[in-house]
XYZ file of C-alpha atoms in Angstrom:
221
model
C 0.000 0.000 0.000
C 1.114 3.551 -0.752
C 0.068 4.567 2.753
C 0.632 2.090 5.553
C -0.420 1.779 9.156
C 1.947 3.528 11.589
C 1.908 2.992 15.333
C 2.808 6.595 16.177
C 0.064 8.158 14.029
C -2.290 8.681 17.030
C 0.527 10.480 18.844
C 1.190 12.732 15.824
C -2.503 13.506 15.578
C -2.769 14.253 19.289
C 0.300 16.502 19.248
C -0.559 18.525 16.147
C -4.246 18.693 17.016
C -3.495 19.696 20.587
C -1.164 22.500 19.506
C -3.750 23.718 17.026
C -6.485 23.791 19.677
C -4.110 25.653 22.023
C -3.520 28.320 19.354
C -7.221 28.572 18.559
C -8.085 29.125 22.225
C -5.346 31.750 22.523
C -6.801 33.580 19.515
C -10.378 33.437 20.807
C -9.247 34.729 24.192
C -7.201 37.513 22.554
C -4.006 36.428 24.286
C -1.773 39.465 24.805
C 1.367 37.359 24.322
C 0.093 36.002 21.019
C -0.796 39.521 19.868
C 2.738 40.709 20.636
C 4.301 37.777 18.786
C 1.977 38.269 15.801
C 2.685 42.006 15.627
C 6.421 41.352 15.742
C 6.122 38.738 13.005
C 4.185 41.119 10.757
C 6.721 43.903 11.321
C 9.603 41.617 10.398
C 7.849 40.248 7.300
C 6.892 43.724 6.067
C 10.088 45.491 7.093
C 11.279 46.008 3.519
C 8.553 46.147 0.895
C 9.394 46.686 -2.760
C 7.521 46.445 -6.026
C 9.472 43.321 -6.919
C 8.565 41.613 -3.642
C 4.939 42.676 -3.999
C 4.773 41.101 -7.448
C 6.589 37.926 -6.412
C 4.501 37.262 -3.328
C 1.294 38.163 -5.151
C 2.172 35.484 -7.712
C 2.921 32.947 -4.981
C -0.315 33.658 -3.139
C -2.267 33.407 -6.402
C -0.758 30.023 -7.270
C -1.612 28.807 -3.769
C -5.194 30.082 -3.726
C -7.885 27.676 -2.464
C -9.502 27.739 -5.915
C -6.304 26.669 -7.643
C -5.698 24.035 -4.958
C -8.710 22.189 -6.356
C -7.212 22.440 -9.844
C -3.824 21.150 -8.662
C -5.341 18.194 -6.809
C -7.432 17.291 -9.868
C -4.252 17.330 -11.972
C -2.569 15.102 -9.382
C -5.569 12.755 -9.342
C -5.631 12.646 -13.153
C -2.058 11.382 -13.334
C -2.548 8.961 -10.442
C -5.628 7.524 -12.125
C -3.749 7.197 -15.411
C -1.052 5.126 -13.723
C -3.680 2.819 -12.188
C -3.557 4.456 -8.755
C -7.321 4.953 -8.808
C -8.008 4.678 -5.093
C -5.140 7.070 -4.187
C -6.531 9.480 -6.810
C -9.989 9.435 -5.218
C -8.399 9.726 -1.776
C -6.473 12.840 -2.822
C -9.640 14.556 -4.030
C -11.438 13.539 -0.846
C -8.660 14.901 1.343
C -8.804 18.323 -0.301
C -12.591 18.642 -0.345
C -13.051 17.426 3.224
C -10.143 19.592 4.344
C -11.787 22.683 2.856
C -14.939 21.859 4.811
C -12.965 21.467 8.044
C -11.105 24.751 7.489
C -14.362 26.570 6.705
C -15.974 25.324 9.914
C -12.938 26.232 12.027
C -12.720 29.711 10.487
C -16.307 30.451 11.486
C -15.958 28.915 14.942
C -12.917 31.039 15.773
C -14.116 34.123 13.862
C -10.818 36.012 13.833
C -10.767 39.242 11.817
C -7.937 39.789 9.346
C -5.138 42.280 10.066
C -6.133 45.897 9.478
C -5.144 47.321 6.103
C -4.024 44.087 4.459
C -2.779 44.337 0.880
C -4.398 41.163 -0.447
C -7.905 41.276 -1.871
C -9.221 38.780 0.663
C -12.297 38.765 2.821
C -13.721 36.412 5.405
C -12.092 35.251 8.601
C -8.367 34.930 9.147
C -7.754 31.843 11.311
C -6.417 29.549 9.956
C -4.960 30.598 6.600
C -6.874 28.820 3.841
C -4.017 29.311 1.373
C -1.472 27.677 3.670
C -3.850 24.927 4.777
C -4.764 23.894 1.240
C -1.198 24.025 -0.009
C 0.006 22.032 2.997
C -2.505 19.299 2.157
C -1.447 19.291 -1.499
C 2.250 19.101 -0.626
C 1.552 16.333 1.903
C -0.249 14.303 -0.754
C 2.613 14.726 -3.205
C 4.996 13.732 -0.406
C 3.005 10.578 0.330
C 1.858 9.508 -3.123
C 4.495 10.735 -5.570
C 7.867 11.079 -3.850
C 8.083 7.395 -2.793
C 8.241 6.590 -6.529
C 11.444 8.657 -6.917
C 14.374 6.240 -7.218
C 17.440 8.401 -6.699
C 18.059 9.545 -3.136
C 19.481 12.952 -4.058
C 16.418 13.695 -6.184
C 14.156 12.717 -3.308
C 15.982 15.045 -0.905
C 15.901 17.887 -3.445
C 12.179 17.496 -4.100
C 11.400 17.346 -0.391
C 13.400 20.530 0.187
C 11.584 22.298 -2.662
C 8.183 21.287 -1.280
C 9.032 22.467 2.245
C 10.434 25.776 0.986
C 7.332 26.300 -1.155
C 4.982 25.881 1.815
C 7.087 28.319 3.854
C 7.043 30.832 0.976
C 3.265 30.588 0.780
C 3.025 31.170 4.535
C 5.422 34.117 4.383
C 3.584 35.641 1.412
C 0.316 35.696 3.364
C 1.938 37.580 6.234
C 3.924 39.868 3.900
C 0.763 40.877 2.080
C -0.979 41.539 5.369
C -3.705 38.977 4.745
C -2.902 36.925 7.857
C -1.218 36.971 11.221
C 1.793 34.644 11.545
C -0.165 32.460 13.963
C -2.803 31.932 11.253
C -0.201 30.314 9.012
C 1.278 28.183 11.804
C -2.203 27.045 12.786
C -2.959 26.144 9.158
C 0.070 23.844 9.023
C -0.841 22.230 12.347
C -4.429 21.664 11.251
C -3.244 20.375 7.877
C -0.881 17.905 9.502
C -3.590 16.720 11.896
C -6.115 16.284 9.086
C -3.621 14.318 6.997
C -3.199 11.907 9.932
C -6.961 11.365 10.017
C -7.131 10.849 6.253
C -4.165 8.453 6.267
C -5.922 6.353 8.898
C -9.081 6.273 6.783
C -7.059 5.278 3.723
C -5.427 2.348 5.518
C -8.802 1.238 6.850
C -10.892 1.632 3.704
C -8.591 1.175 0.694
C -8.532 -2.657 0.812
C -12.351 -2.723 0.942
C -12.678 -0.249 -1.936
C -10.715 -2.611 -4.173
C -13.858 -4.721 -4.342
C -15.736 -1.904 -6.091
C -15.893 -2.569 -9.815
C -14.595 0.714 -11.266
C -11.489 0.702 -9.014
C -11.042 -3.070 -8.798
C -7.683 -3.012 -10.595
C -6.356 -0.031 -8.671
C -2.931 -0.130 -7.053
C -3.259 0.746 -3.406
């Protein structure tokens, strides 16, 4: 199976989920310490703003938009399906759609307003960052479903580094453009990691049973 059972998955879920809940409570209670840390993070990210940086980070944030995340995951699923990974393809789509639902619910439960005067043309609530959350899920799926097929070790390390740097750039771009507080981006990665643990567990539990369904019967799992 592309995704296997791991004994420490409950611990990873508990840790990431617990840290996320801690941050969410701090936000809802308007923690003074968190406000100080967030303000400092915004000041550092926006310390030097130039036209070049504005253009670069606007491009990054556009490529990582929640709308395009759906496009990217459909492209990923298309190629997986073509290589007979039908169940992983359906799983990838399910992860993104269900993740968007989870993020939407959390945003409205926490109800955090965005930073005042943000540059990005965004509306809605701020916590957690939808851009970072969606991109984290996409990168995690590539990490789990595509990178294990890479044969050369140096290529694997390079691709992993590129994926991690990309997620960090997306997170930084959201703070740079004033669309989110730093804690919004950290929370998005924690929630994304926790949700991936849940979805991995469901994959391990359900994938063997789904192989009995006719249209995915020959799928590699």
